[in-house]
Tab-separated table of C-alpha atoms and ligand atoms in Angstrom:
chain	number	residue	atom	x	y	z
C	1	UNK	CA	31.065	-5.153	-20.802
C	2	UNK	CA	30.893	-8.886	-21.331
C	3	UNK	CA	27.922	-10.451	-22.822
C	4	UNK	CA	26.750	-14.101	-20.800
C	5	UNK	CA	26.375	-15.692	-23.813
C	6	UNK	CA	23.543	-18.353	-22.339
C	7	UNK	CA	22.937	-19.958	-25.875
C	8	UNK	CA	26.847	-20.550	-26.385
C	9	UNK	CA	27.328	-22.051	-23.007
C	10	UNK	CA	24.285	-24.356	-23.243
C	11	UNK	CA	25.202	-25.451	-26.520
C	12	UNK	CA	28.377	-26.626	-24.559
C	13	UNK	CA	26.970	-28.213	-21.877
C	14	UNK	CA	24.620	-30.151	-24.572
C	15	UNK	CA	27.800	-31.393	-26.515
C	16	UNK	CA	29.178	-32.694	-23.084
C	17	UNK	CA	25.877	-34.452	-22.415
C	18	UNK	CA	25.751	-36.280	-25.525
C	19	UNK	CA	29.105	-37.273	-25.072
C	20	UNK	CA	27.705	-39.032	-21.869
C	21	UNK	CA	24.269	-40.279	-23.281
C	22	UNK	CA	26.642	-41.838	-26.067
C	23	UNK	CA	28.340	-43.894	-23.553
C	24	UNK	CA	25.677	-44.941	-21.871
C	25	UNK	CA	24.087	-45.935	-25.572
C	26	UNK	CA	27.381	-47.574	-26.468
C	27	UNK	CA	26.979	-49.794	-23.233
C	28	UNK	CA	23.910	-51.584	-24.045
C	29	UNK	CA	22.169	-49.674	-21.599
C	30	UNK	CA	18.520	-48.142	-22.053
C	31	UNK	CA	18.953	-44.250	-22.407
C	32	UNK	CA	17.777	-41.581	-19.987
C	33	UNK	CA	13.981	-40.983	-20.307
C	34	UNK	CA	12.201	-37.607	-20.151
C	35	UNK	CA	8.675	-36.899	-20.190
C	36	UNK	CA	6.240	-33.964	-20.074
C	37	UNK	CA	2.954	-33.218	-19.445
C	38	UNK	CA	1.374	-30.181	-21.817
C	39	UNK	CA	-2.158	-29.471	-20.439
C	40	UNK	CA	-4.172	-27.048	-23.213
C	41	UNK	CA	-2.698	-25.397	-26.465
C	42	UNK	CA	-1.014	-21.967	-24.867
C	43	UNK	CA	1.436	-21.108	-27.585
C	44	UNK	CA	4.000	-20.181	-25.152
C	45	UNK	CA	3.827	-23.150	-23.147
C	46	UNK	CA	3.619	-25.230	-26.668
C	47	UNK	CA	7.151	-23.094	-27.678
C	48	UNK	CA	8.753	-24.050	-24.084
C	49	UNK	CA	7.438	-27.732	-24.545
C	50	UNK	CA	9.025	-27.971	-28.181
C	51	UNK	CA	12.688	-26.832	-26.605
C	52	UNK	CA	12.362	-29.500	-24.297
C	53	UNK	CA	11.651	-32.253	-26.500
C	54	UNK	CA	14.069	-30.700	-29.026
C	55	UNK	CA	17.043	-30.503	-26.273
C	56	UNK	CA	16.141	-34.190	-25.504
C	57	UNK	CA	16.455	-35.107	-28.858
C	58	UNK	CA	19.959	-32.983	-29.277
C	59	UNK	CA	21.452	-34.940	-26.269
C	60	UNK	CA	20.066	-38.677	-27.336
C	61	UNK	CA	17.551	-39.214	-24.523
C	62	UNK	CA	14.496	-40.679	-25.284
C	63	UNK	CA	11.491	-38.334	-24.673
C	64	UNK	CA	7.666	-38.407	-23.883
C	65	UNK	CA	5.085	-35.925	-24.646
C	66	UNK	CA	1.830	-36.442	-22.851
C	67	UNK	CA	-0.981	-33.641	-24.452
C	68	UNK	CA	-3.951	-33.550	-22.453
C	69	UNK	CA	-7.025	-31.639	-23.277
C	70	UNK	CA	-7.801	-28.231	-21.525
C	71	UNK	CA	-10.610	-29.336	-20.352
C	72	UNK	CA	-9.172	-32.134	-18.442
C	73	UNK	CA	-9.956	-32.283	-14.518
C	74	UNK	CA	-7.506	-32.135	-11.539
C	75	UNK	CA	-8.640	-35.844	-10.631
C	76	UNK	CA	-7.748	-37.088	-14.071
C	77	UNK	CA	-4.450	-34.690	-14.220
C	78	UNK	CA	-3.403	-36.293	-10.915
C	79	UNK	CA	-3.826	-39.747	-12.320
C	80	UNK	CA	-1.717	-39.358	-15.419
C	81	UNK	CA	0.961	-37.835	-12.475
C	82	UNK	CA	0.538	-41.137	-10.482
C	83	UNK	CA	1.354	-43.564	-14.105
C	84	UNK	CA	4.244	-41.253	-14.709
C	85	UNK	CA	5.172	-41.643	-11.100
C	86	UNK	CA	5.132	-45.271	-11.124
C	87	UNK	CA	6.488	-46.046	-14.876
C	88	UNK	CA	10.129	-46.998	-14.316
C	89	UNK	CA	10.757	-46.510	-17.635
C	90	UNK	CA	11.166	-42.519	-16.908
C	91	UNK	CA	13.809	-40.931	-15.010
C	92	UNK	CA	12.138	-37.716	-14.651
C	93	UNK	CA	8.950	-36.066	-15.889
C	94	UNK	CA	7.525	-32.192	-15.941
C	95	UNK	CA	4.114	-30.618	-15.602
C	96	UNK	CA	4.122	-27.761	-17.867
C	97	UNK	CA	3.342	-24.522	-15.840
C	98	UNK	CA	0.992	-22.180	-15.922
C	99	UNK	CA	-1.942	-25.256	-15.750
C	100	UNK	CA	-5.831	-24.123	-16.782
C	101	UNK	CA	-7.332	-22.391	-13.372
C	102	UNK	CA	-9.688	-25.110	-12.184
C	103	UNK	CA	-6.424	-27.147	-11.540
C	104	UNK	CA	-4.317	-26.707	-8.447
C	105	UNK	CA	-0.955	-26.146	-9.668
C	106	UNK	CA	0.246	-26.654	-6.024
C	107	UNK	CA	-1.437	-29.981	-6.054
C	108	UNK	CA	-0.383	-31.178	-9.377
C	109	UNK	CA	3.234	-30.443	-7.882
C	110	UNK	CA	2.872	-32.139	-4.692
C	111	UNK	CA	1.571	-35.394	-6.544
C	112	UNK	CA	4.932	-35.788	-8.974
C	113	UNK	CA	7.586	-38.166	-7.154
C	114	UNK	CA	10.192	-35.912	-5.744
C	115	UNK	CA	12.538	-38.769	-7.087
C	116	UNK	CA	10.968	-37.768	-10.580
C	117	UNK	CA	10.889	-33.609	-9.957
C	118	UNK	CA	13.106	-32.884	-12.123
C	119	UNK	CA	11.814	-29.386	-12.613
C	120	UNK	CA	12.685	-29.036	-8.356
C	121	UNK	CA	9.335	-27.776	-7.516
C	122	UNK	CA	8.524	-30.314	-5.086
C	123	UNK	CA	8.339	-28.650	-1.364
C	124	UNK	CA	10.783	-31.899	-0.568
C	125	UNK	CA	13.030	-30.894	-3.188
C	126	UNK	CA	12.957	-27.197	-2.296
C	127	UNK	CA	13.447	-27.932	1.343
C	128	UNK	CA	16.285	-30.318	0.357
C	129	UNK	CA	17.729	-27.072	-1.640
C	130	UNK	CA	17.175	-24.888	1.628
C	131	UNK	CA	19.177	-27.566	4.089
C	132	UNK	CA	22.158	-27.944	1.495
C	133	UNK	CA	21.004	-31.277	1.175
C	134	UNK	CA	21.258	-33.409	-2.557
C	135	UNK	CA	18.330	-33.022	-4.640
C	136	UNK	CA	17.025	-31.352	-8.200
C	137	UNK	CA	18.103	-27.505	-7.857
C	138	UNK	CA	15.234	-25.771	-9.575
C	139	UNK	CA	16.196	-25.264	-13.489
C	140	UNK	CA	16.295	-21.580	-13.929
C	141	UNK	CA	17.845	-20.811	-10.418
C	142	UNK	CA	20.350	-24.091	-11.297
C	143	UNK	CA	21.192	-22.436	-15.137
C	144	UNK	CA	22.060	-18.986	-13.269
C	145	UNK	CA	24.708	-20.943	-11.222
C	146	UNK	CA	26.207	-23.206	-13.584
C	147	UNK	CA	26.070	-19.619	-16.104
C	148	UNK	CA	28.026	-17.865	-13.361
C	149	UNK	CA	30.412	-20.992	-12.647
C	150	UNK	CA	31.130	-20.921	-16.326
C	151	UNK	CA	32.228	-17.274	-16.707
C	152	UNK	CA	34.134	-17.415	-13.157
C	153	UNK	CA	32.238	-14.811	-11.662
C	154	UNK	CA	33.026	-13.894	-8.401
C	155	UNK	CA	30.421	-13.653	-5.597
C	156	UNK	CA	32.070	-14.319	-2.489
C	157	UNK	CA	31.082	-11.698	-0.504
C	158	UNK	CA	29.197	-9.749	-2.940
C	159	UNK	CA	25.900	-7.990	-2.556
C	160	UNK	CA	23.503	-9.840	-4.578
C	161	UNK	CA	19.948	-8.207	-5.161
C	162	UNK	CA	16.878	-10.240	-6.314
C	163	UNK	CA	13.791	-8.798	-7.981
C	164	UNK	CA	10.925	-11.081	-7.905
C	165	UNK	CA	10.574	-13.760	-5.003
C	166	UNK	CA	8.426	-16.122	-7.162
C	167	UNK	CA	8.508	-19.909	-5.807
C	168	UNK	CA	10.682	-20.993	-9.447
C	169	UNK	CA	13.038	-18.620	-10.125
C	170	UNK	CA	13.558	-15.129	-7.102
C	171	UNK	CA	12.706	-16.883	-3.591
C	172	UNK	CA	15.421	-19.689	-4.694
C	173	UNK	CA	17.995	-18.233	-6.497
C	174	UNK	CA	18.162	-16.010	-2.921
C	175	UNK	CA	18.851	-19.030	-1.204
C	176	UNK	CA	20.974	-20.501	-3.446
C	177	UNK	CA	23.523	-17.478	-3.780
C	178	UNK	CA	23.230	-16.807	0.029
C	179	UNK	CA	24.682	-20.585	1.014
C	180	UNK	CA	27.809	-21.324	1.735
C	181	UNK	CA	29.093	-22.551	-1.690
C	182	UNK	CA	30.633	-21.358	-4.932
C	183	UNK	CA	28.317	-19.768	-6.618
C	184	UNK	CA	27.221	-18.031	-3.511
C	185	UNK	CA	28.321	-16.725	-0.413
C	186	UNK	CA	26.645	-13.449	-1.152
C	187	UNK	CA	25.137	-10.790	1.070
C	188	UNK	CA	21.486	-10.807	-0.722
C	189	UNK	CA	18.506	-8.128	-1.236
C	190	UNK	CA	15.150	-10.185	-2.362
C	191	UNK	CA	12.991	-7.498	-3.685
C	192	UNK	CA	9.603	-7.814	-4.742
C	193	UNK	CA	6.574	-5.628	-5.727
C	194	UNK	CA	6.330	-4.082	-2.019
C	195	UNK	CA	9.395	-3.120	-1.645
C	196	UNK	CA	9.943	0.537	-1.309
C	197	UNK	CA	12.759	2.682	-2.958
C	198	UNK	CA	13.815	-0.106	-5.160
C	199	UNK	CA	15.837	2.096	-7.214
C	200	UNK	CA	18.094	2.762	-4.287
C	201	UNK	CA	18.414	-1.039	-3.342
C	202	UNK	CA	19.118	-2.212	-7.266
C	203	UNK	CA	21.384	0.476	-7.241
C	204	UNK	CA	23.916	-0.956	-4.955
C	205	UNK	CA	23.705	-4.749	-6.369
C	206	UNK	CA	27.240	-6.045	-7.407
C	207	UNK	CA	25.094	-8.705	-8.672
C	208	UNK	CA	21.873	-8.219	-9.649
C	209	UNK	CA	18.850	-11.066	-10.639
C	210	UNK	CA	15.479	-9.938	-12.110
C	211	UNK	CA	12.851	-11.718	-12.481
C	212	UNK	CA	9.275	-9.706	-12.778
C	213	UNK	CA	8.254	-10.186	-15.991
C	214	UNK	CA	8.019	-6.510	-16.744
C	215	UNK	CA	9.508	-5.489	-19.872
C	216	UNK	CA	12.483	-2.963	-19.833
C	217	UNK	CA	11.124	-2.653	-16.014
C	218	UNK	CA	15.049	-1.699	-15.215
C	219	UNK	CA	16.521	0.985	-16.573
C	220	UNK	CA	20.167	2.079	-16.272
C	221	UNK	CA	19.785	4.620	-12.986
C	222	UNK	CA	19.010	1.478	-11.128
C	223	UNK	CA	22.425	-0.137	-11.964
C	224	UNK	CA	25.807	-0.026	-10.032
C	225	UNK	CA	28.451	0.672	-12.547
C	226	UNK	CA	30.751	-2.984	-13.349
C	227	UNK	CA	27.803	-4.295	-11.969
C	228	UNK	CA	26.744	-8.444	-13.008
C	229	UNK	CA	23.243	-8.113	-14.690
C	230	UNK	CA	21.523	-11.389	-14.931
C	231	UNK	CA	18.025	-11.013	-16.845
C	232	UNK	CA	15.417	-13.908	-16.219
C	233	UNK	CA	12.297	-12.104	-17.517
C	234	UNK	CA	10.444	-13.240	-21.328
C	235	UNK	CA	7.902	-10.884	-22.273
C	236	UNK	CA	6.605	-11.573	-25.524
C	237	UNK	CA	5.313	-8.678	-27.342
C	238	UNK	CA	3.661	-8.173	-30.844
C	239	UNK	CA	6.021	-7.109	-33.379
C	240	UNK	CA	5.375	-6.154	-36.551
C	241	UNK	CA	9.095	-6.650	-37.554
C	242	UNK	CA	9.205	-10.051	-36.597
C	243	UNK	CA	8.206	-12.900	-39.139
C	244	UNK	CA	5.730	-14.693	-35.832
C	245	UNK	CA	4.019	-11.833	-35.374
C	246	UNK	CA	5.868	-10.884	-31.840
C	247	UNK	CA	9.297	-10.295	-30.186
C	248	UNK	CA	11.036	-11.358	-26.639
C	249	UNK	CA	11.886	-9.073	-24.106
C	250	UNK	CA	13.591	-9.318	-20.941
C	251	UNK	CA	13.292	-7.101	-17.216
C	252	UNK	CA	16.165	-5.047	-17.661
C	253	UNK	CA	16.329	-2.181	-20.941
C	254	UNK	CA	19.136	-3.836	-22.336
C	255	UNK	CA	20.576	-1.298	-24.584
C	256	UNK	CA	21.262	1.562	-22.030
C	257	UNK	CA	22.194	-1.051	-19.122
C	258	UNK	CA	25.094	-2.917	-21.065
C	259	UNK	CA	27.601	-0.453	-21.014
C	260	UNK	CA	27.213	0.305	-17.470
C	261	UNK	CA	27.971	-3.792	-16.499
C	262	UNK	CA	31.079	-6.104	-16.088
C	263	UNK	CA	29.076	-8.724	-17.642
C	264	UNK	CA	25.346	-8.885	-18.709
C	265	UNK	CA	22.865	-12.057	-20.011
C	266	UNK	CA	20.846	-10.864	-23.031
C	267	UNK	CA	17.095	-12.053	-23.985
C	268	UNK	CA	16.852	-14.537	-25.326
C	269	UNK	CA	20.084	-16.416	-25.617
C	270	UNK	CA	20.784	-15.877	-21.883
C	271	UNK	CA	19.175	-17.381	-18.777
C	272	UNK	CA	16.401	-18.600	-21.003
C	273	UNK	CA	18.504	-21.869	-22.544
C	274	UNK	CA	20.073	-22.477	-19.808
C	275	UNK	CA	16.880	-23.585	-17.948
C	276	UNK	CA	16.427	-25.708	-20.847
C	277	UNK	CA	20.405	-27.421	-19.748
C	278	UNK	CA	19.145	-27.961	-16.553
C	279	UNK	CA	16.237	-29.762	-16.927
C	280	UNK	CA	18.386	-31.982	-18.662
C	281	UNK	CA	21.498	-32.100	-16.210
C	282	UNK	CA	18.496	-33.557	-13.570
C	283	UNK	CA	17.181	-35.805	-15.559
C	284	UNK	CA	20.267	-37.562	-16.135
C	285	UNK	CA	21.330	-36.964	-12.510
C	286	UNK	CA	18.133	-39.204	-11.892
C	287	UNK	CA	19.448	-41.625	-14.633
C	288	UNK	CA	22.349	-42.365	-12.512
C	289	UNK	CA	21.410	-42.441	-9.027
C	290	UNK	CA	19.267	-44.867	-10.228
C	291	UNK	CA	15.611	-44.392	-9.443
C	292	UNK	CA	14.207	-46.240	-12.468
C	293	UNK	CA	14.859	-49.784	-11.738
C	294	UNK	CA	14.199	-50.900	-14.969
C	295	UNK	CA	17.296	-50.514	-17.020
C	296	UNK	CA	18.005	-52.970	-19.374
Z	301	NDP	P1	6.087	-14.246	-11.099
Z	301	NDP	O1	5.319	-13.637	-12.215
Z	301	NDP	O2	5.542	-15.437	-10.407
Z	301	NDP	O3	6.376	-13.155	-9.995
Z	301	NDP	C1	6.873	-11.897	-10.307
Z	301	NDP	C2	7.586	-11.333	-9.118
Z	301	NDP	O4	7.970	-10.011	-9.430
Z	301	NDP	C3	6.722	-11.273	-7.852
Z	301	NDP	O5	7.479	-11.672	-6.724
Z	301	NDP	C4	6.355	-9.805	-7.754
Z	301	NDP	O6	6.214	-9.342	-6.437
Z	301	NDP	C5	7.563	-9.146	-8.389
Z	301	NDP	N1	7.225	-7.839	-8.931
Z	301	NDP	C6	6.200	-7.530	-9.781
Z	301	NDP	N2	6.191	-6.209	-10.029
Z	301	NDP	C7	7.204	-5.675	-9.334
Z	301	NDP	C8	7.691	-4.358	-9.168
Z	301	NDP	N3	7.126	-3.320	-9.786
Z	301	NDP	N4	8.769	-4.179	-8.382
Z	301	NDP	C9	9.365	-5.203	-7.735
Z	301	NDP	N5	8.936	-6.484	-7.855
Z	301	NDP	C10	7.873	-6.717	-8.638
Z	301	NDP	O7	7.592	-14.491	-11.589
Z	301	NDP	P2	8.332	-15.670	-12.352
Z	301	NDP	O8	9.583	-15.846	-11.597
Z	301	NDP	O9	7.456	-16.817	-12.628
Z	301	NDP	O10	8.651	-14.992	-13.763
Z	301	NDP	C11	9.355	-13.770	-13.854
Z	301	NDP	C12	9.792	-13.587	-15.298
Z	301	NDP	O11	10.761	-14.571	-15.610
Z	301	NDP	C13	8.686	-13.759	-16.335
Z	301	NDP	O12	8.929	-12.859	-17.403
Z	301	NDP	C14	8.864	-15.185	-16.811
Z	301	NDP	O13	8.386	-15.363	-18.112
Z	301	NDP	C15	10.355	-15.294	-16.764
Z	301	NDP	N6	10.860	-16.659	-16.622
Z	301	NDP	C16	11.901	-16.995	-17.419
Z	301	NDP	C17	12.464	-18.232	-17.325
Z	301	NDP	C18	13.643	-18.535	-18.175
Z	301	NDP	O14	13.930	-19.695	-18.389
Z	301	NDP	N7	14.367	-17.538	-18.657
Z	301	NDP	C19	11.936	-19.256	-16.415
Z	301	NDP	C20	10.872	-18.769	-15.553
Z	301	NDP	C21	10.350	-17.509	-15.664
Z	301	NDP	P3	5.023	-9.870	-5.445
Z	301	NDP	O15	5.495	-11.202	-4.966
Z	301	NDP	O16	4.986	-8.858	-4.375
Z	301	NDP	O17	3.790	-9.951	-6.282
C-alpha cells in the first residue's frame, strides 16, 4: 500500500508557484491577487478561510479578506460580489460556502464573474468543464487529478466509482475522470444516497472517490483488493485527545482499508490540501490570461 501523501505533494506544487510569483515580482509586475468573502463566524469555514489566506501568503500573492456580518442580506452580499467583480485589481475571488440560510448560495454563485470563479462553481464554468472546453476545474475535483497525475496512476480504462454526486466535489470529479484525457478515460459508477447495494458497486471500483461526509462510512468489505482509495470527506468530531477540543475524519475507515489498496489518500494531509493548491493554480491561471487589466 502506498500512502497519497496530499500535504507532501502540495507543499511541492507551492514551492513551484513561488518560484513563478517570484518572477513575476522580480519583473516589476503587480502580483496575483486573491480575495475571499467569509460571511458569519463558523469555525470551520474560519479554519478553511485561514488556509487560504495562509497558502496565499506561502506563494507571494497578495490576498483579500472581506468579513461580513451574519446578518448581512442577499442584496448587500450580491453587491460586495458585483465590487469584487469589477475591481481589476483581483484576479480571482471566493464566496466561502456553506452561506447563512436566508442567502441563496446558488445566487451568490451565479453573481461572481466566471472570469473571477476561481473556485469553478459558476454553471459557465461547470458547463465549460462538461464540453472539454478551458476554464477553472473545480478545486477539489482539480486536486484529485493533479494528485493522481503526480503519483502516475493509471486510469485508462479503469472502473472508477463515485460516492456522493454533490455539485463541488462527486457530480464533477465523474465527469472529469470519464473524459477523454489523462487523468480519465475511466468507465465510472456515481453513487449517491439512493443507490441500492452499494457495497456490491464499491466493491468492484479499481478506483474509488468518496465524498459523503460520513465518517468511517466505508469499511474494508466494500473495497476491491489493489484498489486506488481517494478519501474527500472531513468530519470533525470532538476529541478529548486532541489539544482543540476535536479530531478530522474522513469517509473511508482508514485503518482496516489501507492494507487492502495499491495506494490510499489519508485525512487530513490528502485531498484536503490539495484543494487548497488549486485554488491557487486558478488564480494564477487568471493572472496570466489576463483578465485584470490593471497590471502595473
Ligand atoms: P454533500 O454533503 O453536498 O453531499 C453528500 C453526498 O453524499 C450526496 O450526494 C448524498 O446523496 C451522498 N450520500 C449521503 N449518504 C449516503 C449514503 N449512505 N450512501 C451513498 N451516498 C450517500 O457533499 P460534499 O461533496 O459537499 O461533501 C462531502 C464530504 O467532503 C464532506 O465531508 C465535506 O466536508 C468534504 N469535503 C472536503 C473537501 C476537501 O477539500 N477535502 C472539499 C469539499 C468537501 P444524495 O445526493 O442522494 O443526497
Amino acid at each position: 500500500m502506498k500512502l497519497i501523501e496530499g500535504k507532501k505533494i502540495a507543499e511541492e506544487i507551492l514551492s513551484e508557484m513561488t518560484g513563478e510569483v517570484n518572477k513575476i515580482r522580480s519583473s516589476g509586475e503587480r502580483v496575483p491577487h486573491l480575495a475571499a468573502i467569509l460571511v458569519g463566524n463558523d469555525g470551520a469555514s474560519e479554519t478553511y478561510v485561514n488556509g487560504k489566506v495562509k497558502a496565499c501568503e506561502r506563494v507571494g500573492f497578495h490576498s483579500t479578506l472581506i468579513r461580513l456580518p451574519e446578518t448581512l442580506s442577499e442584496k448587500e452580499l450580491l453587491e460586495e460580489v458585483g465590487k469584487l467583480n469589477r475591481d481589476e485589481r483581483i484576479d480571482g475571488f471566493i464566496v466561502q460556502l456553506p452561506l447563512p440560510g436566508h442567502i441563496s448560495q446558488q445566487n451568490i454563485i451565479e453573481a461572481i464573474s466566471p472570469l473571477k470563479d476561481v473556485d469553478g462553481f459558476h454553471p459557465a464554468n461547470l458547463g465549460r468543464m462538461v464540453l472539454d472546453m478551458p476554464t477553472y476545474l473545480p478545486a477539489t475535483p482539480y486536486g484529485i487529478l493533479q494528485l493522481l497525475e503526480r503519483y502516475e496512476i493509471e486510469t485508462n480504462g479503469r472502473h472508477c466509482v463515485v460516492v456522493g454526486r454533490s455539485h463541488i466535489v462527486g457530480s464533477p470529479i465523474s465527469i472529469l475522470m470519464a473524459r477523454n484525457a489523462y487523468p480519465g478515460n475511466c468507465t465510472v459508477t456515481l453513487a449517491h444516497s439512493k443507490t441500492e447495494n452499494l457495497r456490491e458497486i464499491t466493491s468492484a471500483a479499481d478506483i474509488l472517490i468518496v465524498a459523503l461526509g460520513k465518517a468511517n462510512f466505508i469499511t474494508s468489505d466494500m473495497v476491491k483488493e489493489g484498489a486506488v482509495v481517494i478519501d474527500v470527506g472531513i468530519t470533525r468530531l470532538p476529541s478529548a485527545l486532541s489539544k482543540n477540543g476535536y479530531k478530522l475524519f474522513g469517509d473511508v475507515k482508514f485503518d482496516e482499508v489501507a492494507p487492502k489498496c495499491s495506494y490510499i489518500t489519508p485525512v487530513p494531509g490528502g485531498v484536503g490540501p490539495m484543494t487548497i493548491v488549486s485554488l491557487m493554480k486558478n488564480t494564477l491561471k487568471s493572472y496570466f490570461s489576463g483578465i485584470s487589466k490593471n497590471r502595473a
